[in-house]
Coordinates of C-alpha atoms and ligand atoms in Angstrom, one line a residue:
X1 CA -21.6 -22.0 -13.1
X2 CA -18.8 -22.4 -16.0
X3 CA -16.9 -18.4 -16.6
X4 CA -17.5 -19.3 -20.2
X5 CA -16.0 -16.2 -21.1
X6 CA -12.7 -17.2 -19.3
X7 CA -12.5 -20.3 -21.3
X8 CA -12.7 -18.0 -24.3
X9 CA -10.0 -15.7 -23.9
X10 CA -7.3 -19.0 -22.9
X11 CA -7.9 -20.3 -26.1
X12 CA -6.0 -18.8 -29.2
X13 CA -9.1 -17.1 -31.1
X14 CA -9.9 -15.4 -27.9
X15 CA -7.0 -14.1 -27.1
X16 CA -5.7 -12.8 -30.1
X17 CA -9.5 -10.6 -29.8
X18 CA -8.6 -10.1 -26.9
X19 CA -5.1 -8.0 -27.1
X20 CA -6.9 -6.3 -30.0
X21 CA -10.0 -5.2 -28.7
X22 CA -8.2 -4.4 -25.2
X23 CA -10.6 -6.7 -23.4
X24 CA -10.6 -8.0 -19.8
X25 CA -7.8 -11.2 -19.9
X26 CA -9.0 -13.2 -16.7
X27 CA -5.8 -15.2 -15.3
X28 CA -6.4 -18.8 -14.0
X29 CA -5.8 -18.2 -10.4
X30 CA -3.7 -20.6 -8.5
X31 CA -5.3 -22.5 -6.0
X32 CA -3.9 -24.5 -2.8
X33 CA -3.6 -28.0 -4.2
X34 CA -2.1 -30.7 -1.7
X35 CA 1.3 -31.1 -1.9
X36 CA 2.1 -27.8 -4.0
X37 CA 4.3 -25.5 -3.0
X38 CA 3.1 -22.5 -1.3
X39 CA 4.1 -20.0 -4.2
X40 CA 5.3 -20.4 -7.5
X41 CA 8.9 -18.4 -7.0
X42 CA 10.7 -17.3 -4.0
X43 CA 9.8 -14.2 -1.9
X44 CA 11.6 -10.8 -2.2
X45 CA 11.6 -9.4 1.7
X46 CA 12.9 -5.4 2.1
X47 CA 12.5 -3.9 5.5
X48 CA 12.1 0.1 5.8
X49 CA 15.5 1.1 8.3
X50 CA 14.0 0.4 11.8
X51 CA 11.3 -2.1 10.6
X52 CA 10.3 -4.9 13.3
X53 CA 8.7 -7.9 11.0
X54 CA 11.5 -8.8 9.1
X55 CA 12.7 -11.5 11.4
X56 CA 9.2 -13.3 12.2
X57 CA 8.5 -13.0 8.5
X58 CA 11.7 -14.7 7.3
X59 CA 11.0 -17.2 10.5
X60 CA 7.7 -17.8 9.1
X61 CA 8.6 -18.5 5.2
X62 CA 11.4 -21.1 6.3
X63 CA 8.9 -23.1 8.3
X64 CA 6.5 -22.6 5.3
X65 CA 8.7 -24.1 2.6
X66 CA 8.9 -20.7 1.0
X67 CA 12.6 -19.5 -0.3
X68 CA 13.4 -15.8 1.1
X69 CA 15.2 -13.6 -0.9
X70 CA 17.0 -10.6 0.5
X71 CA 18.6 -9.0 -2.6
X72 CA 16.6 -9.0 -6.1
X73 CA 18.1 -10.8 -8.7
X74 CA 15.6 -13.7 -10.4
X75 CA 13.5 -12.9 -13.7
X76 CA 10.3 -13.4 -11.2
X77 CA 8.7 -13.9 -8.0
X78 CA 6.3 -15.5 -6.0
X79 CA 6.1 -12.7 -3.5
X80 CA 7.4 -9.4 -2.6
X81 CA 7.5 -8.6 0.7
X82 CA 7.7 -5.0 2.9
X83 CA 8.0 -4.4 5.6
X84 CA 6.7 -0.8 6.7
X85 CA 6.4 -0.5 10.0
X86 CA 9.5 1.5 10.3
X87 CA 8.1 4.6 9.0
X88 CA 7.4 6.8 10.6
X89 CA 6.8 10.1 8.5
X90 CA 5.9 10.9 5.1
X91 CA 9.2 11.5 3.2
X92 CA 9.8 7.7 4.4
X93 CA 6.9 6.9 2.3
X94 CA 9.8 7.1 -0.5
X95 CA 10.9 3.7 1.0
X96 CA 8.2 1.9 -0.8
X97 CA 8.6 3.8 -4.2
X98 CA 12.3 2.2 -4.1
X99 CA 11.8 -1.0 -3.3
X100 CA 8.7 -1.4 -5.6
X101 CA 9.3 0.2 -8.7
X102 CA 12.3 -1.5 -10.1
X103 CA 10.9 -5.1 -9.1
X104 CA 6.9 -4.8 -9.4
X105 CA 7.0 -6.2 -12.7
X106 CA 8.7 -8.9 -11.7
X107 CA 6.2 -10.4 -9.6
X108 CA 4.8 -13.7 -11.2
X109 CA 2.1 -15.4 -12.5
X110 CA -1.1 -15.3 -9.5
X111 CA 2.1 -13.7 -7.5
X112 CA 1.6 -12.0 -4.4
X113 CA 2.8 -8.4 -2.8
X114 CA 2.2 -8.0 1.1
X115 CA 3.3 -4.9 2.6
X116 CA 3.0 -4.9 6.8
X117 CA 2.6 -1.6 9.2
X118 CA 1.5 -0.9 12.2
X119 CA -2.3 0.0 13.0
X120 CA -2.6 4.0 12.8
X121 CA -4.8 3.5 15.0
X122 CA -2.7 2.8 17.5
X123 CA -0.1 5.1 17.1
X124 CA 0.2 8.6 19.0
X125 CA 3.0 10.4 16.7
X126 CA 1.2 12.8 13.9
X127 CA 3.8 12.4 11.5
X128 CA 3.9 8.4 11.9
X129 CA 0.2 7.6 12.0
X130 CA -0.2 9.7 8.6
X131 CA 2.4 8.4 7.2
X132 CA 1.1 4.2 8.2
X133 CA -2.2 5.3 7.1
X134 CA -1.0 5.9 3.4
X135 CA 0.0 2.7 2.9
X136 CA -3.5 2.0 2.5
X137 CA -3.8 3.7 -0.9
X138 CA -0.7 2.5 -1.7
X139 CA -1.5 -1.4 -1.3
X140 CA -5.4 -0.7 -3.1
X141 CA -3.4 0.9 -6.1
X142 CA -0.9 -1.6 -6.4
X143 CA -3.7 -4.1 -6.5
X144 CA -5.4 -2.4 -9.5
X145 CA -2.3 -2.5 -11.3
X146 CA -1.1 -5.5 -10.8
X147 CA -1.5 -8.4 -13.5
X148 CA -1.7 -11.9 -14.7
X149 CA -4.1 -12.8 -11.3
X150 CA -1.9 -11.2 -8.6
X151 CA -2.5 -9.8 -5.5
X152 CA -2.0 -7.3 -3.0
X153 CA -2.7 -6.9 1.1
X154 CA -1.3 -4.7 3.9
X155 CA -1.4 -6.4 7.5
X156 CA -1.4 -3.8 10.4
X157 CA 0.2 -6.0 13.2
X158 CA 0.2 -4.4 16.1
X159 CA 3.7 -3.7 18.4
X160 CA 4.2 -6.9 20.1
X161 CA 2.2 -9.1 18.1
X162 CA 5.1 -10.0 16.1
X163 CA 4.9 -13.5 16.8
X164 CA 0.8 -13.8 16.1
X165 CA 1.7 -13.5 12.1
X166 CA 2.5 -17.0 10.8
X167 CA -1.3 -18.1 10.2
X168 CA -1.7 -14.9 7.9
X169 CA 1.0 -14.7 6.4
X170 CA 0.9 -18.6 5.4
X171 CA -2.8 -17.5 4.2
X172 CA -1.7 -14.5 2.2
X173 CA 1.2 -16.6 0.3
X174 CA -0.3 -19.6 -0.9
X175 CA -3.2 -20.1 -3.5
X176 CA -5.7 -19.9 0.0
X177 CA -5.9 -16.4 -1.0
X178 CA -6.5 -17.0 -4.4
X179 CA -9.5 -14.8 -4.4
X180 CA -9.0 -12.0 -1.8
X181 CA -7.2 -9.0 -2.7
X182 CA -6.4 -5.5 -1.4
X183 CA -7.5 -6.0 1.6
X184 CA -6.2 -4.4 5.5
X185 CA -5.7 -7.0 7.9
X186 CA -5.6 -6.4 11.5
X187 CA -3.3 -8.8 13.8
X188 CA -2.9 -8.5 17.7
X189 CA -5.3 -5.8 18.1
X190 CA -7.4 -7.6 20.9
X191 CA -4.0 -9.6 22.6
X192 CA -4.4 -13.0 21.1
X193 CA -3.4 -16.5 22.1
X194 CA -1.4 -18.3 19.6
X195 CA -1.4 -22.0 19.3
X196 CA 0.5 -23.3 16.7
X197 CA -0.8 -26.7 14.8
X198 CA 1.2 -29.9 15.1
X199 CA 0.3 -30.4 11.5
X200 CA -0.3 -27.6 9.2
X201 CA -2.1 -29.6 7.2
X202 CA -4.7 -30.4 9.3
X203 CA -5.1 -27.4 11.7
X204 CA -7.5 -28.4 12.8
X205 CA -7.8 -31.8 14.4
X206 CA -9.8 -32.5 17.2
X207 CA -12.3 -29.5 16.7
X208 CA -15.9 -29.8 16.4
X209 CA -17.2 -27.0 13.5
X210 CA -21.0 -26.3 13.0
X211 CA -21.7 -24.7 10.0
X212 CA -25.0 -23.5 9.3
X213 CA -26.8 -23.4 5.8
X214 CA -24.1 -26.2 4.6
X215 CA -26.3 -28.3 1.9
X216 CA -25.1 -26.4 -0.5
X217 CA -23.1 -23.4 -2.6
X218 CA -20.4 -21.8 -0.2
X219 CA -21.7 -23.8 2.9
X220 CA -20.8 -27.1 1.2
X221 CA -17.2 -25.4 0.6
X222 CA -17.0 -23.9 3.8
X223 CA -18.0 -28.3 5.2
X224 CA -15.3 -29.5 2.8
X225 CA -12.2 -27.1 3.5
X226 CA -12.7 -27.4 7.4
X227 CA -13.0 -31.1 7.4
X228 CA -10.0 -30.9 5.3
X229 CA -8.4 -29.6 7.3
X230 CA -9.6 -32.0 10.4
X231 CA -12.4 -30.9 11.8
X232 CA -15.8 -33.1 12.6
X233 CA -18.2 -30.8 10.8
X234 CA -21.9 -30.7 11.7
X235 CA -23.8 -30.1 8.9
X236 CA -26.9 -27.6 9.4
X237 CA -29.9 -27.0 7.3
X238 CA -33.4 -26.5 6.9
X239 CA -35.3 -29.8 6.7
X240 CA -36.1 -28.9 3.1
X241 CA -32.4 -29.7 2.6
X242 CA -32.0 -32.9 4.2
X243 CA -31.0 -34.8 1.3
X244 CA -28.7 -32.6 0.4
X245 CA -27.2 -31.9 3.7
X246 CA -26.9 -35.8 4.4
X247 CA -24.9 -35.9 0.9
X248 CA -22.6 -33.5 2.1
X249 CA -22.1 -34.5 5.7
X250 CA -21.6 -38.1 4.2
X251 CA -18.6 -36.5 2.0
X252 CA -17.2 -35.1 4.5
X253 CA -18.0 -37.6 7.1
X254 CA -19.6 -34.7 9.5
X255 CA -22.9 -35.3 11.1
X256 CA -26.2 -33.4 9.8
X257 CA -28.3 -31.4 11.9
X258 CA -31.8 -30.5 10.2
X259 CA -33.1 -27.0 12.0
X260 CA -34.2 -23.7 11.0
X261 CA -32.0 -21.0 12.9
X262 CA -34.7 -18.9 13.0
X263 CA -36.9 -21.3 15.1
X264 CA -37.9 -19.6 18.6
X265 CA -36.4 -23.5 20.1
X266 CA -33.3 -23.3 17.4
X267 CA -30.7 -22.0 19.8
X268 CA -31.8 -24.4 23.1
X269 CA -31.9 -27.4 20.7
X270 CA -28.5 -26.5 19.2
X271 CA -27.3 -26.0 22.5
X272 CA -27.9 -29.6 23.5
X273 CA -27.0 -31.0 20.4
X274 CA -23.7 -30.0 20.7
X275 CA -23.9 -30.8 24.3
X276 CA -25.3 -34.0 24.5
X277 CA -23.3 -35.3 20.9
X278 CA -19.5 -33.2 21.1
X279 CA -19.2 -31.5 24.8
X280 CA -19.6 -28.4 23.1
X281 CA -18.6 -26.5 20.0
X282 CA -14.9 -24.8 18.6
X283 CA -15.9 -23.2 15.6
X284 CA -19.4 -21.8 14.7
X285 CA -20.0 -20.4 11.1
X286 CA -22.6 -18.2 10.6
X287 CA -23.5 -19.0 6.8
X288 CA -26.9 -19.4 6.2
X289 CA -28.2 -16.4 4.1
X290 CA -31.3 -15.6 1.8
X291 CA -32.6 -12.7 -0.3
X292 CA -35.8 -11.3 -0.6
X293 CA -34.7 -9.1 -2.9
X294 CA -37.3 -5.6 -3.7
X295 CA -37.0 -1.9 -4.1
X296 CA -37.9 -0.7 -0.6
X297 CA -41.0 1.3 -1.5
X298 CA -42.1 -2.4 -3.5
X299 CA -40.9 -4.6 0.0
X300 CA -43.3 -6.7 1.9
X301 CA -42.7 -6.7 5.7
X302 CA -42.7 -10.2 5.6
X303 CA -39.5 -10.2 3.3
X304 CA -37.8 -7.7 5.4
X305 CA -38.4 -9.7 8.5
X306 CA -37.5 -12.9 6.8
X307 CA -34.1 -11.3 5.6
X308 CA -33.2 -9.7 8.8
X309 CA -33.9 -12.6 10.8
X310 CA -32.2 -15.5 9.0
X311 CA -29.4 -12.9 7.8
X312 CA -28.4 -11.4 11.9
X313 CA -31.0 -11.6 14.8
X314 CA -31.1 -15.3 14.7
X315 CA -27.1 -15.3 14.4
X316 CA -27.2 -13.3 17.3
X317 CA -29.4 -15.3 19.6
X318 CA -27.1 -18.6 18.6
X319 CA -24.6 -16.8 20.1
X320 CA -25.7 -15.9 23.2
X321 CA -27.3 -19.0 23.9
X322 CA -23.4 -20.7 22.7
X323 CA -21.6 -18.0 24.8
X324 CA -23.9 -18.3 28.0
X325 CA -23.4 -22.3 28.4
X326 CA -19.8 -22.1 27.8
X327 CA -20.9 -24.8 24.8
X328 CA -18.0 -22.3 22.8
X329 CA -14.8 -23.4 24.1
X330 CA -12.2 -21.6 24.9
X331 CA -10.3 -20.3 22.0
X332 CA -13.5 -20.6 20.1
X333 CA -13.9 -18.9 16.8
X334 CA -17.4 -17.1 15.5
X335 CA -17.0 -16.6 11.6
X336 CA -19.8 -14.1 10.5
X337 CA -20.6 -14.1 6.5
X338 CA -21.4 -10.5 5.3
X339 CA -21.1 -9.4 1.9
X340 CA -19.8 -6.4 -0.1
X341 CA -23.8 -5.1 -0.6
X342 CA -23.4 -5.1 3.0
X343 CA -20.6 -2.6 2.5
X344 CA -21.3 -1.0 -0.7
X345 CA -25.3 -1.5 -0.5
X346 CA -27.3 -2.5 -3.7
X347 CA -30.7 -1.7 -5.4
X348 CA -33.4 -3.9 -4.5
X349 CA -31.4 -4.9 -1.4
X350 CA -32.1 -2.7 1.6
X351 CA -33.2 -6.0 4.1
X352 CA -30.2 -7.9 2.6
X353 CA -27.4 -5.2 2.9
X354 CA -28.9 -4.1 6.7
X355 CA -28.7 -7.3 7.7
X356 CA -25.2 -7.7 6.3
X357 CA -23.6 -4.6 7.6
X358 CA -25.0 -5.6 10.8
X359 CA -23.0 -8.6 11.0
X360 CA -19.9 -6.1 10.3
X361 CA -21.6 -4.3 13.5
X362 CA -21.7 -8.0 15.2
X363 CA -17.9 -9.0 14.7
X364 CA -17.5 -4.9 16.2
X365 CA -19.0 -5.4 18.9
X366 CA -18.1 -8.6 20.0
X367 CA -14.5 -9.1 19.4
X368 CA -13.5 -6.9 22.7
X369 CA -15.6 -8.9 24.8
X370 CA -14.8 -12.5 23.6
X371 CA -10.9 -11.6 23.6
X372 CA -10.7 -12.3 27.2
X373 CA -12.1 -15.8 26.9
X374 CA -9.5 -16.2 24.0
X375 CA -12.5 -16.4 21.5
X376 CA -12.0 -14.0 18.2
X377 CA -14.9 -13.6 16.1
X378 CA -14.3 -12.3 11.8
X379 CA -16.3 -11.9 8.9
X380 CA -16.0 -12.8 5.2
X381 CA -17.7 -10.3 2.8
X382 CA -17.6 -12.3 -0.6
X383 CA -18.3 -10.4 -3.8
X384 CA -19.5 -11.8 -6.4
X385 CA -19.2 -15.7 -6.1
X386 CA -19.9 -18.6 -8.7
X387 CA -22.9 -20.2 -7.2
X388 CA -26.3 -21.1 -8.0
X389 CA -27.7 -17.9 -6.6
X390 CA -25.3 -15.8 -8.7
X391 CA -25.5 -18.3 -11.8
X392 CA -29.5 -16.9 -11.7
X393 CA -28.9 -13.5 -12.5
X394 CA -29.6 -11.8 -15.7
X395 CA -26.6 -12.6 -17.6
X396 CA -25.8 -8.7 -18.2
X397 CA -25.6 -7.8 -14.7
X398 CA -24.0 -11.2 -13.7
X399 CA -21.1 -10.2 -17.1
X400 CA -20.7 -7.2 -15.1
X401 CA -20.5 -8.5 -11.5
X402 CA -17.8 -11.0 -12.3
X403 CA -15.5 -8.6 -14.6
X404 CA -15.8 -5.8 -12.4
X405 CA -13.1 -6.6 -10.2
X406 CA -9.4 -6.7 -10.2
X407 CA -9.1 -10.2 -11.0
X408 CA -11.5 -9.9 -14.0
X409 CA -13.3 -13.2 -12.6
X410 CA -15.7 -14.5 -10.0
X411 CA -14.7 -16.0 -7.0
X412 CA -15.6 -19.6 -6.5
X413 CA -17.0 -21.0 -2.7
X414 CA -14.0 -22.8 -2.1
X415 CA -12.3 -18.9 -1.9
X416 CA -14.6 -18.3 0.6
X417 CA -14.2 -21.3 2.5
X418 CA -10.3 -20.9 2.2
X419 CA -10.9 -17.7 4.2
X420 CA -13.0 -18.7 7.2
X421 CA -10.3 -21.6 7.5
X422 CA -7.5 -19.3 8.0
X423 CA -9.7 -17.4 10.8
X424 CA -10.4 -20.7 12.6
X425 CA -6.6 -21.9 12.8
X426 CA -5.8 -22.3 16.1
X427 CA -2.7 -20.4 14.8
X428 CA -5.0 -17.1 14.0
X429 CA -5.9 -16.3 18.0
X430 CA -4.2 -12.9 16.9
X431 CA -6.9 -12.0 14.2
X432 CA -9.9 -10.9 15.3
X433 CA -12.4 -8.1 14.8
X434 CA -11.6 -8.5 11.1
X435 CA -13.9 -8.4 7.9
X436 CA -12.1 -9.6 5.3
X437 CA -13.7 -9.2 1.8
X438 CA -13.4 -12.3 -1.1
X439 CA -13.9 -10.1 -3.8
X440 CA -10.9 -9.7 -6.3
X441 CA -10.5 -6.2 -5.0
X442 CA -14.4 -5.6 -6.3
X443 CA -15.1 -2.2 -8.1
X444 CA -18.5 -1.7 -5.4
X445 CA -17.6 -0.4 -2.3
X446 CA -14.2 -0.3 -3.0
Ligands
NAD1 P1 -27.4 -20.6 -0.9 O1 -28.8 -20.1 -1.0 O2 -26.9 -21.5 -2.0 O3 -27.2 -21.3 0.5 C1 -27.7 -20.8 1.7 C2 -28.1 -22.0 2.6 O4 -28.7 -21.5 3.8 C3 -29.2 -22.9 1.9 O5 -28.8 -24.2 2.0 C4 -30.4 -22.6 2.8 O6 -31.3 -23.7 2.9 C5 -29.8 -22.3 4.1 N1 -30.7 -21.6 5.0 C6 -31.5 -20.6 4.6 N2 -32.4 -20.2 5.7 C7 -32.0 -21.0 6.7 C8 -32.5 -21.2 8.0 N3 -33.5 -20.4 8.5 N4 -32.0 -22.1 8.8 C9 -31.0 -22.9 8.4 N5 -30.5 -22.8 7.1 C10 -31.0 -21.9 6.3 O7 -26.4 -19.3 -0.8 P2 -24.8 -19.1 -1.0 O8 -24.6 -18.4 -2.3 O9 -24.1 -20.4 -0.8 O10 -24.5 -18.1 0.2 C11 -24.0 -18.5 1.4 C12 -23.8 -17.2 2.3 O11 -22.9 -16.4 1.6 C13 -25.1 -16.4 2.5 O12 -25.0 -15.9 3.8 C14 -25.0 -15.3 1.4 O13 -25.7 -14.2 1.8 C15 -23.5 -15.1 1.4 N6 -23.0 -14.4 0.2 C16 -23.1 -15.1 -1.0 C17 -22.6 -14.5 -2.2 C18 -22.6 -15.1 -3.5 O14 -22.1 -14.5 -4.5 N7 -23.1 -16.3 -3.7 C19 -22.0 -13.2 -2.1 C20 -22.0 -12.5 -0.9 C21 -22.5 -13.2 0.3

């Protein structure tokens, strides 16, 4: 699973080759450590004339331990931050060229840029939902050019959701987001019900999380960061796995639960497991994934049925079954795991990427009905992510999977995991309907 390429170009051979050759430089990324701060530099924050984040974001930086800047002047930065959602046509637009160009190459080391609008979607003016949906292109481009492992997102927050920011914001500038770039985040969209941690370093206290497929790779992440961050994880797995999953559950002193999802009995017995042992259930992560990978014309049914089953329909009966008993509790989270061949599809992968756009279609379709209950359900879609499945590819397709992003580097679980914890915050009751890619701003689907 070691980037040894990485560890090449940091030492001095490689990267005097390297500059010469004009080869891909990956940057260390900065990851959340305990007890570091937030970002390496204070944040620049500019509002376009008539903007209405400035105040929450400056609100939400002081409570994060971040220093906010108003007027450049440092060497470099930890974070530059606009806010858009004052413009309203397309000679605004100019707003962003001004504040960016003479201070983009001041942002720092794994530094971050987050530019925040409204949703076009939601807007009736011509001239202001154009002009809102261009800062798409502008955040993906700035993302491509940015160096030395930093990123850039645009959050849509929707008028009157101003207060539903914090969890994403404190998300987007730390080293949580290490591995997530040029994304579109959507806050506020459904309503949303906002309760802020006592602790922010443990979120999540007093929640119960199941998390299925978690013996190893990004489930094992996914076990760690939420019991980190204080919830009692149960631990789910095939039998098969049972030593494994007892090892992780033991780490991060969660309980196991040995059962195939796709068993016609899996969601009843999950039902009163969670019943009979917690009361219920706050978080539910749909992780468990396989491959059966084939050209299409080459596939067995059996492969296809395996895929889509684990991959969605047994995801979806979980659901019901955890919806219809009210075992989901009220401001409940549903955490789908897609992928970017889910998004960008892939040879050899028509069962895999069906099944993985479909839980796109899943978090769709479901997010305006759980809203009322004050349940939000999101998606990851990670890219290409250092595990054992990823470490078995043929090294010249694997060379190109993990350079062929922004970032110049594969992702690692805990990336992942990072991600799914920000959607089950208590805090994030704003974000839902979301699919979030962990990709370094990947080259497929982009
Ligand atoms: P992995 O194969 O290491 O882990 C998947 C786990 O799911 C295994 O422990 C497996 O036993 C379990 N599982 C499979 N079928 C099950 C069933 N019927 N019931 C219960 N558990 C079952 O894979 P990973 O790389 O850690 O991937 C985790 C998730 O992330 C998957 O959904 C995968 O599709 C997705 N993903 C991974 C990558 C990557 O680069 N590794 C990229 C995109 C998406």
């Amino acid at each position: 699973m070691t980037d040894r390429y990485q560890q090449f170009t940091n030492s001095g051979v490689g990267r005097a080759l390297v500059k010469r050759l004009g080869l891909p430089n990956p940057t260390p990324l900065r990851r959340h450590r305990a007890g570091d701060p937030a970002l390496d530099g204070p944040a620049l924050l500019r509002s376009a004339p008539g903007g209405r984040l400035a105040e929450a974001v400056g609100a939400v930086c002081k409570a994060a331990g971040i220093e906010v800047l108003t007027a450049a002047g440092p060497k470099t930065y930890g974070a530059l931050v606009f806010d858009a959602t004052g413009i309203a046509s397309v000679s605004q637009l100019r707003e962003l060229y001004d504040f960016f160009n003479p201070v983009l190459r001041a942002v720092g080391t794994c530094g971050r840029v987050i530019v925040l609008g409204t949703p076009p979607e939601r807007i009736a003016d011509a001239d202001e939902l154009i002009a809102q949906r261009a800062l798409e292109g502008f955040v993906r481009s700035v993302g491509k050019e940015l160096v030395r492992g930093a990123t850039a997102q645009l959050v849509y927050v929707e008028p009157g959701a101003e207060e539903q920011i914090g969890s994403t914001l404190r998300f987007l500038l730390s080293g949580k987001s290490a591995y997530v770039d040029a994304q579109v985040i959507r806050i506020g969209i459904y309503g949303g019900h906002v309760v802020e941690p006592e602790d922010w370093t443990a979120p999540l206290a007093g929640k119960v999380a199941l998390v299925t497929g978690a013996s190893r790779g990004i489930g094992a992440a996914i076990a760690e960061v939420l019991s980190r961050d204080g919830a009692h994880v149960v631990a789910l797995d095939i039998p098969a796995q049972g030593d494994e999953l007892a090892a992780v559950a033991n780490r991060v002193g969660g309980s196991t639960l040995q059962l195939d999802i796709t068993g016609g009995d899996a969601p009843a017995r999950l039902v009163e497991y969670l019943r009979s042992r917690h009361g219920g259930v706050d978080i539910v992560v749909h992780n468990a994934g396989i491959t059966r990978d084939k050209k299409l014309a080459n596939m067995k049914d059996a492969a296809w049925d395996a895929v889509l089953s684990v991959n969605l329909s047994s995801q979806l009966r979980v659901n019901d079954a955890l919806l219809a008993d009210g075992i989901l509790r009220e401001g409940g989270r549903i955490i789908g795991v897609s992928s970017i061949a889910g998004i960008a599809g892939n040879t050899g992968q028509t069962n895999y990427a069906t099944s993985k756009a479909g839980v796109i279609g899943m978090v769709d379709a479901y997010a305006p009905l759980l809203a009322p209950r004050g349940i939000t359900i999101n998606a990851v879609a990670p890219g290409f992510i250092e595990t054992k499945m990823t470490a078995a590819v043929p090294l010249f397709i694997r060379e190109a999977g993990r350079r062929m992003n922004s970032l110049s580097q594969g992702g690692l679980p805990v990336d992942v995991a990072e991600t799914i914890a920000w959607y089950a915050n208590p805090a994030s009751g704003g974000v839902n309907g979301n699919v979030v890619r962990v990709c370094g701003q990947s080259l497929l689907g982009a």
